[in-house]
PDB file of C-alpha atoms and ligand atoms in Angstrom:
ATOM      1  CA  UNK A   1      10.359  23.733 -20.791  1.00  0.00           C
ATOM      2  CA  UNK A   2      12.115  20.616 -20.292  1.00  0.00           C
ATOM      3  CA  UNK A   3      13.560  21.485 -17.122  1.00  0.00           C
ATOM      4  CA  UNK A   4      10.156  22.621 -15.925  1.00  0.00           C
ATOM      5  CA  UNK A   5       8.569  19.380 -16.495  1.00  0.00           C
ATOM      6  CA  UNK A   6      11.420  17.461 -14.704  1.00  0.00           C
ATOM      7  CA  UNK A   7      11.372  20.020 -11.645  1.00  0.00           C
ATOM      8  CA  UNK A   8       7.598  19.473 -10.745  1.00  0.00           C
ATOM      9  CA  UNK A   9       7.776  15.624  -9.944  1.00  0.00           C
ATOM     10  CA  UNK A  10      10.805  16.515  -7.690  1.00  0.00           C
ATOM     11  CA  UNK A  11       8.881  18.941  -5.639  1.00  0.00           C
ATOM     12  CA  UNK A  12       6.065  16.488  -5.270  1.00  0.00           C
ATOM     13  CA  UNK A  13       8.504  13.649  -4.053  1.00  0.00           C
ATOM     14  CA  UNK A  14       9.972  16.025  -1.635  1.00  0.00           C
ATOM     15  CA  UNK A  15       6.469  17.010  -0.264  1.00  0.00           C
ATOM     16  CA  UNK A  16       5.413  13.305  -0.036  1.00  0.00           C
ATOM     17  CA  UNK A  17       8.834  12.542   1.543  1.00  0.00           C
ATOM     18  CA  UNK A  18       8.546  15.302   4.020  1.00  0.00           C
ATOM     19  CA  UNK A  19       5.250  13.795   5.380  1.00  0.00           C
ATOM     20  CA  UNK A  20       6.725  10.171   5.284  1.00  0.00           C
ATOM     21  CA  UNK A  21       9.627  10.938   7.769  1.00  0.00           C
ATOM     22  CA  UNK A  22       7.106  12.932   9.960  1.00  0.00           C
ATOM     23  CA  UNK A  23       4.768   9.757   9.963  1.00  0.00           C
ATOM     24  CA  UNK A  24       7.804   7.551  10.709  1.00  0.00           C
ATOM     25  CA  UNK A  25       8.625   9.655  13.808  1.00  0.00           C
ATOM     26  CA  UNK A  26       5.057   9.670  14.675  1.00  0.00           C
ATOM     27  CA  UNK A  27       5.004   5.733  14.758  1.00  0.00           C
ATOM     28  CA  UNK A  28       8.156   5.762  16.646  1.00  0.00           C
ATOM     29  CA  UNK A  29       6.391   7.895  19.450  1.00  0.00           C
ATOM     30  CA  UNK A  30       3.283   5.610  19.414  1.00  0.00           C
ATOM     31  CA  UNK A  31       5.803   2.674  20.113  1.00  0.00           C
ATOM     32  CA  UNK A  32       7.357   4.332  22.911  1.00  0.00           C
ATOM     33  CA  UNK A  33       3.886   5.358  24.556  1.00  0.00           C
ATOM     34  CA  UNK A  34       2.956   1.486  24.268  1.00  0.00           C
ATOM     35  CA  UNK A  35       6.209   0.724  26.156  1.00  0.00           C
ATOM     36  CA  UNK A  36       5.489   3.330  28.733  1.00  0.00           C
ATOM     37  CA  UNK A  37       1.940   2.588  29.302  1.00  0.00           C
ATOM     38  CA  UNK A  38       2.567  -1.299  29.526  1.00  0.00           C
ATOM     39  CA  UNK A  39       1.065  -1.459  33.224  1.00  0.00           C
ATOM     40  CA  UNK A  40      -2.318  -0.420  31.817  1.00  0.00           C
ATOM     41  CA  UNK A  41      -2.500  -2.326  28.620  1.00  0.00           C
ATOM     42  CA  UNK A  42      -0.745  -5.678  29.551  1.00  0.00           C
ATOM     43  CA  UNK A  43       1.085  -5.706  26.400  1.00  0.00           C
ATOM     44  CA  UNK A  44       4.208  -3.815  25.421  1.00  0.00           C
ATOM     45  CA  UNK A  45       3.710  -2.799  21.881  1.00  0.00           C
ATOM     46  CA  UNK A  46       1.025  -2.239  19.476  1.00  0.00           C
ATOM     47  CA  UNK A  47       0.537  -5.210  16.845  1.00  0.00           C
ATOM     48  CA  UNK A  48       2.649  -4.960  13.750  1.00  0.00           C
ATOM     49  CA  UNK A  49      -0.407  -4.972  11.354  1.00  0.00           C
ATOM     50  CA  UNK A  50      -1.741  -1.676  13.450  1.00  0.00           C
ATOM     51  CA  UNK A  51       1.698  -0.108  13.405  1.00  0.00           C
ATOM     52  CA  UNK A  52       1.990  -0.703   9.786  1.00  0.00           C
ATOM     53  CA  UNK A  53      -1.217   1.156   9.023  1.00  0.00           C
ATOM     54  CA  UNK A  54      -0.409   4.030  11.290  1.00  0.00           C
ATOM     55  CA  UNK A  55       2.979   4.502   9.555  1.00  0.00           C
ATOM     56  CA  UNK A  56       1.047   4.714   6.157  1.00  0.00           C
ATOM     57  CA  UNK A  57      -2.231   6.457   6.510  1.00  0.00           C
ATOM     58  CA  UNK A  58      -1.808  10.198   5.570  1.00  0.00           C
ATOM     59  CA  UNK A  59      -3.133  11.922   8.690  1.00  0.00           C
ATOM     60  CA  UNK A  60      -2.653  15.241   7.106  1.00  0.00           C
ATOM     61  CA  UNK A  61      -5.227  14.750   4.495  1.00  0.00           C
ATOM     62  CA  UNK A  62      -7.931  14.295   7.497  1.00  0.00           C
ATOM     63  CA  UNK A  63      -7.223  17.833   9.040  1.00  0.00           C
ATOM     64  CA  UNK A  64      -7.910  21.309   8.176  1.00  0.00           C
ATOM     65  CA  UNK A  65      -5.193  22.540   5.971  1.00  0.00           C
ATOM     66  CA  UNK A  66      -3.977  25.325   8.287  1.00  0.00           C
ATOM     67  CA  UNK A  67      -3.175  22.507  10.803  1.00  0.00           C
ATOM     68  CA  UNK A  68      -1.217  20.294   8.543  1.00  0.00           C
ATOM     69  CA  UNK A  69       2.274  21.286   9.953  1.00  0.00           C
ATOM     70  CA  UNK A  70       1.143  19.994  13.052  1.00  0.00           C
ATOM     71  CA  UNK A  71      -0.595  16.480  11.528  1.00  0.00           C
ATOM     72  CA  UNK A  72       2.007  14.035  12.659  1.00  0.00           C
ATOM     73  CA  UNK A  73       2.478  15.461  16.442  1.00  0.00           C
ATOM     74  CA  UNK A  74       1.386  12.825  18.834  1.00  0.00           C
ATOM     75  CA  UNK A  75      -1.411  14.777  20.065  1.00  0.00           C
ATOM     76  CA  UNK A  76      -5.369  15.578  19.325  1.00  0.00           C
ATOM     77  CA  UNK A  77      -5.960  18.466  17.029  1.00  0.00           C
ATOM     78  CA  UNK A  78      -8.987  20.770  16.402  1.00  0.00           C
ATOM     79  CA  UNK A  79     -11.057  19.567  13.399  1.00  0.00           C
ATOM     80  CA  UNK A  80     -13.777  22.310  13.881  1.00  0.00           C
ATOM     81  CA  UNK A  81     -17.213  22.331  15.612  1.00  0.00           C
ATOM     82  CA  UNK A  82     -15.553  21.944  18.743  1.00  0.00           C
ATOM     83  CA  UNK A  83     -14.357  18.606  17.930  1.00  0.00           C
ATOM     84  CA  UNK A  84     -11.034  16.887  17.793  1.00  0.00           C
ATOM     85  CA  UNK A  85      -9.121  14.230  15.819  1.00  0.00           C
ATOM     86  CA  UNK A  86      -7.746  11.843  18.682  1.00  0.00           C
ATOM     87  CA  UNK A  87      -4.316  11.489  19.528  1.00  0.00           C
ATOM     88  CA  UNK A  88      -2.330   9.135  17.264  1.00  0.00           C
ATOM     89  CA  UNK A  89      -1.297   6.636  20.160  1.00  0.00           C
ATOM     90  CA  UNK A  90      -5.062   6.533  21.138  1.00  0.00           C
ATOM     91  CA  UNK A  91      -6.257   5.668  17.782  1.00  0.00           C
ATOM     92  CA  UNK A  92      -3.419   2.900  17.582  1.00  0.00           C
ATOM     93  CA  UNK A  93      -4.450   1.449  20.875  1.00  0.00           C
ATOM     94  CA  UNK A  94      -8.165   1.656  20.340  1.00  0.00           C
ATOM     95  CA  UNK A  95      -7.454   0.068  16.857  1.00  0.00           C
ATOM     96  CA  UNK A  96      -5.289  -2.802  18.276  1.00  0.00           C
ATOM     97  CA  UNK A  97      -8.052  -3.521  21.275  1.00  0.00           C
ATOM     98  CA  UNK A  98     -10.468  -4.263  18.606  1.00  0.00           C
ATOM     99  CA  UNK A  99      -8.091  -6.919  17.321  1.00  0.00           C
ATOM    100  CA  UNK A 100      -9.044  -6.271  13.663  1.00  0.00           C
ATOM    101  CA  UNK A 101      -9.000  -8.893  11.108  1.00  0.00           C
ATOM    102  CA  UNK A 102      -9.428  -9.021   7.208  1.00  0.00           C
ATOM    103  CA  UNK A 103     -12.932 -10.559   7.488  1.00  0.00           C
ATOM    104  CA  UNK A 104     -14.388  -8.045   9.870  1.00  0.00           C
ATOM    105  CA  UNK A 105     -17.318  -5.637   9.856  1.00  0.00           C
ATOM    106  CA  UNK A 106     -16.634  -2.695  12.103  1.00  0.00           C
ATOM    107  CA  UNK A 107     -18.988   0.125  13.271  1.00  0.00           C
ATOM    108  CA  UNK A 108     -17.420   3.448  14.431  1.00  0.00           C
ATOM    109  CA  UNK A 109     -19.682   6.067  16.183  1.00  0.00           C
ATOM    110  CA  UNK A 110     -18.291   9.593  15.612  1.00  0.00           C
ATOM    111  CA  UNK A 111     -16.420   9.844  12.154  1.00  0.00           C
ATOM    112  CA  UNK A 112     -14.990  13.169  13.049  1.00  0.00           C
ATOM    113  CA  UNK A 113     -12.083  13.679  10.585  1.00  0.00           C
ATOM    114  CA  UNK A 114     -12.525  10.140   9.037  1.00  0.00           C
ATOM    115  CA  UNK A 115      -8.960   9.373  10.175  1.00  0.00           C
ATOM    116  CA  UNK A 116      -9.737   6.470  12.299  1.00  0.00           C
ATOM    117  CA  UNK A 117     -11.927   5.007   9.670  1.00  0.00           C
ATOM    118  CA  UNK A 118      -9.362   5.298   7.322  1.00  0.00           C
ATOM    119  CA  UNK A 119      -7.057   3.440   9.871  1.00  0.00           C
ATOM    120  CA  UNK A 120      -9.624   0.668  10.147  1.00  0.00           C
ATOM    121  CA  UNK A 121     -10.099   0.531   6.350  1.00  0.00           C
ATOM    122  CA  UNK A 122      -6.781  -0.976   5.788  1.00  0.00           C
ATOM    123  CA  UNK A 123      -7.368  -3.540   8.357  1.00  0.00           C
ATOM    124  CA  UNK A 124     -10.839  -4.933   8.099  1.00  0.00           C
ATOM    125  CA  UNK A 125     -13.251  -5.843   5.105  1.00  0.00           C
ATOM    126  CA  UNK A 126     -15.852  -3.034   5.783  1.00  0.00           C
ATOM    127  CA  UNK A 127     -16.164  -0.129   8.149  1.00  0.00           C
ATOM    128  CA  UNK A 128     -19.467   1.766   8.754  1.00  0.00           C
ATOM    129  CA  UNK A 129     -19.105   5.075  10.308  1.00  0.00           C
ATOM    130  CA  UNK A 130     -21.765   7.636  11.735  1.00  0.00           C
ATOM    131  CA  UNK A 131     -21.485  11.168  12.588  1.00  0.00           C
ATOM    132  CA  UNK A 132     -23.958  13.354  14.244  1.00  0.00           C
ATOM    133  CA  UNK A 133     -22.571  16.671  12.781  1.00  0.00           C
ATOM    134  CA  UNK A 134     -23.697  17.282   9.273  1.00  0.00           C
ATOM    135  CA  UNK A 135     -20.822  19.210   7.981  1.00  0.00           C
ATOM    136  CA  UNK A 136     -17.956  17.150   9.607  1.00  0.00           C
ATOM    137  CA  UNK A 137     -19.514  13.973   8.506  1.00  0.00           C
ATOM    138  CA  UNK A 138     -19.723  15.305   4.816  1.00  0.00           C
ATOM    139  CA  UNK A 139     -16.170  16.549   4.804  1.00  0.00           C
ATOM    140  CA  UNK A 140     -14.882  13.168   6.145  1.00  0.00           C
ATOM    141  CA  UNK A 141     -16.852  11.318   3.506  1.00  0.00           C
ATOM    142  CA  UNK A 142     -15.330  13.214   0.790  1.00  0.00           C
ATOM    143  CA  UNK A 143     -11.771  12.961   2.337  1.00  0.00           C
ATOM    144  CA  UNK A 144     -12.357   9.002   2.441  1.00  0.00           C
ATOM    145  CA  UNK A 145     -13.623   8.817  -1.107  1.00  0.00           C
ATOM    146  CA  UNK A 146     -10.995  11.010  -2.611  1.00  0.00           C
ATOM    147  CA  UNK A 147      -8.164   9.025  -1.143  1.00  0.00           C
ATOM    148  CA  UNK A 148      -9.631   5.695  -1.901  1.00  0.00           C
ATOM    149  CA  UNK A 149     -10.870   4.388   1.094  1.00  0.00           C
ATOM    150  CA  UNK A 150     -13.711   2.570  -0.543  1.00  0.00           C
ATOM    151  CA  UNK A 151     -14.689   0.004   2.068  1.00  0.00           C
ATOM    152  CA  UNK A 152     -15.885   2.840   4.420  1.00  0.00           C
ATOM    153  CA  UNK A 153     -19.589   3.599   4.286  1.00  0.00           C
ATOM    154  CA  UNK A 154     -20.623   6.787   6.339  1.00  0.00           C
ATOM    155  CA  UNK A 155     -23.996   7.959   7.488  1.00  0.00           C
ATOM    156  CA  UNK A 156     -25.083  11.308   9.250  1.00  0.00           C
ATOM    157  CA  UNK A 157     -27.149  10.276  12.252  1.00  0.00           C
ATOM    158  CA  UNK A 158     -27.222   9.803  16.072  1.00  0.00           C
ATOM    159  CA  UNK A 159     -24.875   6.928  16.752  1.00  0.00           C
ATOM    160  CA  UNK A 160     -26.404   5.817  19.711  1.00  0.00           C
ATOM    161  CA  UNK A 161     -28.782   3.514  17.835  1.00  0.00           C
ATOM    162  CA  UNK A 162     -26.156   2.021  15.961  1.00  0.00           C
ATOM    163  CA  UNK A 163     -26.516   1.051  12.259  1.00  0.00           C
ATOM    164  CA  UNK A 164     -29.247  -1.912  12.710  1.00  0.00           C
ATOM    165  CA  UNK A 165     -29.368  -2.517   8.759  1.00  0.00           C
ATOM    166  CA  UNK A 166     -25.654  -3.601   8.806  1.00  0.00           C
ATOM    167  CA  UNK A 167     -25.780  -5.579  12.150  1.00  0.00           C
ATOM    168  CA  UNK A 168     -24.199  -7.341  13.808  1.00  0.00           C
ATOM    169  CA  UNK A 169     -20.681  -6.268  13.930  1.00  0.00           C
ATOM    170  CA  UNK A 170     -17.367  -8.005  14.821  1.00  0.00           C
ATOM    171  CA  UNK A 171     -16.452  -4.897  16.464  1.00  0.00           C
ATOM    172  CA  UNK A 172     -17.496  -1.471  17.475  1.00  0.00           C
ATOM    173  CA  UNK A 173     -15.404   1.660  18.297  1.00  0.00           C
ATOM    174  CA  UNK A 174     -17.025   4.706  20.008  1.00  0.00           C
ATOM    175  CA  UNK A 175     -14.908   7.854  19.860  1.00  0.00           C
ATOM    176  CA  UNK A 176     -16.861  10.276  22.062  1.00  0.00           C
ATOM    177  CA  UNK A 177     -17.073  10.067  25.833  1.00  0.00           C
ATOM    178  CA  UNK A 178     -20.401   8.751  27.177  1.00  0.00           C
ATOM    179  CA  UNK A 179     -21.847   8.019  30.769  1.00  0.00           C
ATOM    180  CA  UNK A 180     -22.913   4.574  29.908  1.00  0.00           C
ATOM    181  CA  UNK A 181     -22.645   1.827  27.281  1.00  0.00           C
ATOM    182  CA  UNK A 182     -25.633   2.294  24.998  1.00  0.00           C
ATOM    183  CA  UNK A 183     -27.763  -0.808  24.917  1.00  0.00           C
ATOM    184  CA  UNK A 184     -28.438  -0.755  21.007  1.00  0.00           C
ATOM    185  CA  UNK A 185     -24.718  -1.002  20.289  1.00  0.00           C
ATOM    186  CA  UNK A 186     -24.347  -3.925  22.777  1.00  0.00           C
ATOM    187  CA  UNK A 187     -27.251  -5.484  20.975  1.00  0.00           C
ATOM    188  CA  UNK A 188     -25.424  -5.066  17.691  1.00  0.00           C
ATOM    189  CA  UNK A 189     -22.288  -6.671  18.518  1.00  0.00           C
ATOM    190  CA  UNK A 190     -21.702 -10.208  17.637  1.00  0.00           C
ATOM    191  CA  UNK A 191     -21.306 -12.897  19.871  1.00  0.00           C
ATOM    192  CA  UNK A 192     -17.504 -13.001  20.291  1.00  0.00           C
ATOM    193  CA  UNK A 193     -17.374  -9.470  19.434  1.00  0.00           C
ATOM    194  CA  UNK A 194     -15.437  -6.489  21.326  1.00  0.00           C
ATOM    195  CA  UNK A 195     -16.338  -3.048  21.691  1.00  0.00           C
ATOM    196  CA  UNK A 196     -14.072  -0.028  22.751  1.00  0.00           C
ATOM    197  CA  UNK A 197     -15.844   2.966  24.256  1.00  0.00           C
ATOM    198  CA  UNK A 198     -14.585   5.796  26.544  1.00  0.00           C
ATOM    199  CA  UNK A 199     -17.215   5.700  29.577  1.00  0.00           C
ATOM    200  CA  UNK A 200     -17.577   8.855  31.953  1.00  0.00           C
ATOM    201  CA  UNK A 201     -19.358  11.928  32.408  1.00  0.00           C
ATOM    202  CA  UNK A 202     -17.994  15.371  31.552  1.00  0.00           C
ATOM    203  CA  UNK A 203     -17.158  15.843  35.303  1.00  0.00           C
ATOM    204  CA  UNK A 204     -15.441  12.578  35.811  1.00  0.00           C
ATOM    205  CA  UNK A 205     -12.380  11.006  34.396  1.00  0.00           C
ATOM    206  CA  UNK A 206     -13.460   8.782  31.409  1.00  0.00           C
ATOM    207  CA  UNK A 207     -12.245   5.125  31.303  1.00  0.00           C
ATOM    208  CA  UNK A 208     -11.397   3.876  28.023  1.00  0.00           C
ATOM    209  CA  UNK A 209     -13.473   0.754  28.566  1.00  0.00           C
ATOM    210  CA  UNK A 210     -13.396  -2.883  26.715  1.00  0.00           C
ATOM    211  CA  UNK A 211     -16.547  -4.510  26.294  1.00  0.00           C
ATOM    212  CA  UNK A 212     -16.285  -8.293  25.271  1.00  0.00           C
ATOM    213  CA  UNK A 213     -19.308 -10.542  24.235  1.00  0.00           C
ATOM    214  CA  UNK A 214     -18.540 -14.107  24.611  1.00  0.00           C
ATOM    215  CA  UNK A 215     -19.600 -16.958  22.278  1.00  0.00           C
ATOM    216  CA  UNK A 216     -22.661 -17.529  24.572  1.00  0.00           C
ATOM    217  CA  UNK A 217     -23.617 -13.775  24.395  1.00  0.00           C
ATOM    218  CA  UNK A 218     -22.443 -12.848  28.116  1.00  0.00           C
ATOM    219  CA  UNK A 219     -21.037  -9.349  28.261  1.00  0.00           C
ATOM    220  CA  UNK A 220     -18.099  -8.219  30.224  1.00  0.00           C
ATOM    221  CA  UNK A 221     -16.513  -4.959  30.678  1.00  0.00           C
ATOM    222  CA  UNK A 222     -12.756  -4.212  31.503  1.00  0.00           C
ATOM    223  CA  UNK A 223     -11.281  -0.522  32.178  1.00  0.00           C
ATOM    224  CA  UNK A 224      -8.198   0.031  30.153  1.00  0.00           C
ATOM    225  CA  UNK A 225      -6.849   3.566  30.910  1.00  0.00           C
ATOM    226  CA  UNK A 226      -8.185   6.981  31.707  1.00  0.00           C
ATOM    227  CA  UNK A 227      -8.907   9.149  28.571  1.00  0.00           C
ATOM    228  CA  UNK A 228     -10.464  12.338  27.516  1.00  0.00           C
ATOM    229  CA  UNK A 229     -12.755  12.588  24.564  1.00  0.00           C
ATOM    230  CA  UNK A 230     -15.118  15.063  23.457  1.00  0.00           C
ATOM    231  CA  UNK A 231     -18.744  14.292  24.767  1.00  0.00           C
ATOM    232  CA  UNK A 232     -21.072  12.003  23.097  1.00  0.00           C
ATOM    233  CA  UNK A 233     -24.026  14.272  22.027  1.00  0.00           C
ATOM    234  CA  UNK A 234     -27.593  13.404  20.651  1.00  0.00           C
ATOM    235  CA  UNK A 235     -30.978  12.797  22.253  1.00  0.00           C
ATOM    236  CA  UNK A 236     -30.059   9.768  24.433  1.00  0.00           C
TER     237      UNK A 236
HETATM  238  N1  SAH B 301     -12.939   9.324  15.187  1.00  0.00           N
HETATM  239  C1  SAH B 301     -12.855  10.668  14.888  1.00  0.00           C
HETATM  240  C2  SAH B 301     -12.732  11.419  16.146  1.00  0.00           C
HETATM  241  C3  SAH B 301     -13.773  12.331  16.161  1.00  0.00           C
HETATM  242  S1  SAH B 301     -14.305  13.202  17.627  1.00  0.00           S
HETATM  243  C4  SAH B 301     -11.524  10.880  14.167  1.00  0.00           C
HETATM  244  O1  SAH B 301     -10.790  10.032  13.669  1.00  0.00           O
HETATM  245  O2  SAH B 301     -11.125  12.109  13.684  1.00  0.00           O
HETATM  246  C5  SAH B 301     -15.773  12.489  18.026  1.00  0.00           C
HETATM  247  C6  SAH B 301     -16.768  12.798  17.133  1.00  0.00           C
HETATM  248  O3  SAH B 301     -17.985  12.071  17.663  1.00  0.00           O
HETATM  249  C7  SAH B 301     -17.175  14.231  16.862  1.00  0.00           C
HETATM  250  O4  SAH B 301     -16.937  14.571  15.572  1.00  0.00           O
HETATM  251  C8  SAH B 301     -18.671  14.363  17.310  1.00  0.00           C
HETATM  252  O5  SAH B 301     -19.487  15.093  16.597  1.00  0.00           O
HETATM  253  C9  SAH B 301     -18.996  12.874  17.226  1.00  0.00           C
HETATM  254  N2  SAH B 301     -20.177  12.489  17.817  1.00  0.00           N
HETATM  255  C10 SAH B 301     -20.682  13.040  19.055  1.00  0.00           C
HETATM  256  N3  SAH B 301     -21.758  12.352  19.564  1.00  0.00           N
HETATM  257  C11 SAH B 301     -22.553  11.607  18.492  1.00  0.00           C
HETATM  258  C12 SAH B 301     -23.284  10.541  18.280  1.00  0.00           C
HETATM  259  N4  SAH B 301     -24.376  10.781  19.342  1.00  0.00           N
HETATM  260  N5  SAH B 301     -23.428  10.211  17.196  1.00  0.00           N
HETATM  261  C13 SAH B 301     -22.463  10.376  16.238  1.00  0.00           C
HETATM  262  N6  SAH B 301     -21.419  10.871  16.317  1.00  0.00           N
HETATM  263  C14 SAH B 301     -21.298  11.519  17.616  1.00  0.00           C
END
């Protein structure tokens, strides 16, 4: 009886440790990708605060149980309904490009697994995340709630129109590839705000694009790096 009670926490600790060391290796791969891609990003490392969150958020809790052994590989993984959770390096890069701050309010289009929202949750004040596929949105909402990401609000809708009730946002992250930058999202970005969005059609290479609105409201765009995202769907 006594040894059984003692054994359980040991097994649990080993389980937690197994993921912690895999997560650490993943963080090292992200750092290596950042060094390799310095010519695109103009920056040889992802900021410390983003790296710290990447090394902490339990990615395995946001993917289907049968995929968990691969949770910390630095690559995208299927999450059902033809959708994917993004490659960890891309999550780190996009998060870093937003220059998140503790007082920020962020909008995400494409909740998917909820992982990107969980990463942002640790860096900003509030995250609003929209998903168009009902079942994915519900699963992500539950995972975020169950694991204490209480500053994330989710909604099932077409994200093309943004979330006007909570606008304006300090930053906006779009995690599905679209042919153009949706005007409603530009409108819902604060002056001085930043959006990161993969732009390109299904038949073209998408470009991860940084959209900046200056303090006078003037918008500029900059292509960062070629990427492959699942398509932005909906009625636009
Ligand atoms: N950020 C996600 C990645 C999800 S993949 C993660 O961390 O797991 C992109 C997601 O965008 C998919 O779940 C897809 O259903 C969703 N999506 C595509 N078009 C959309 C739209 N118009 N509005 C909201 N979500 C959309």
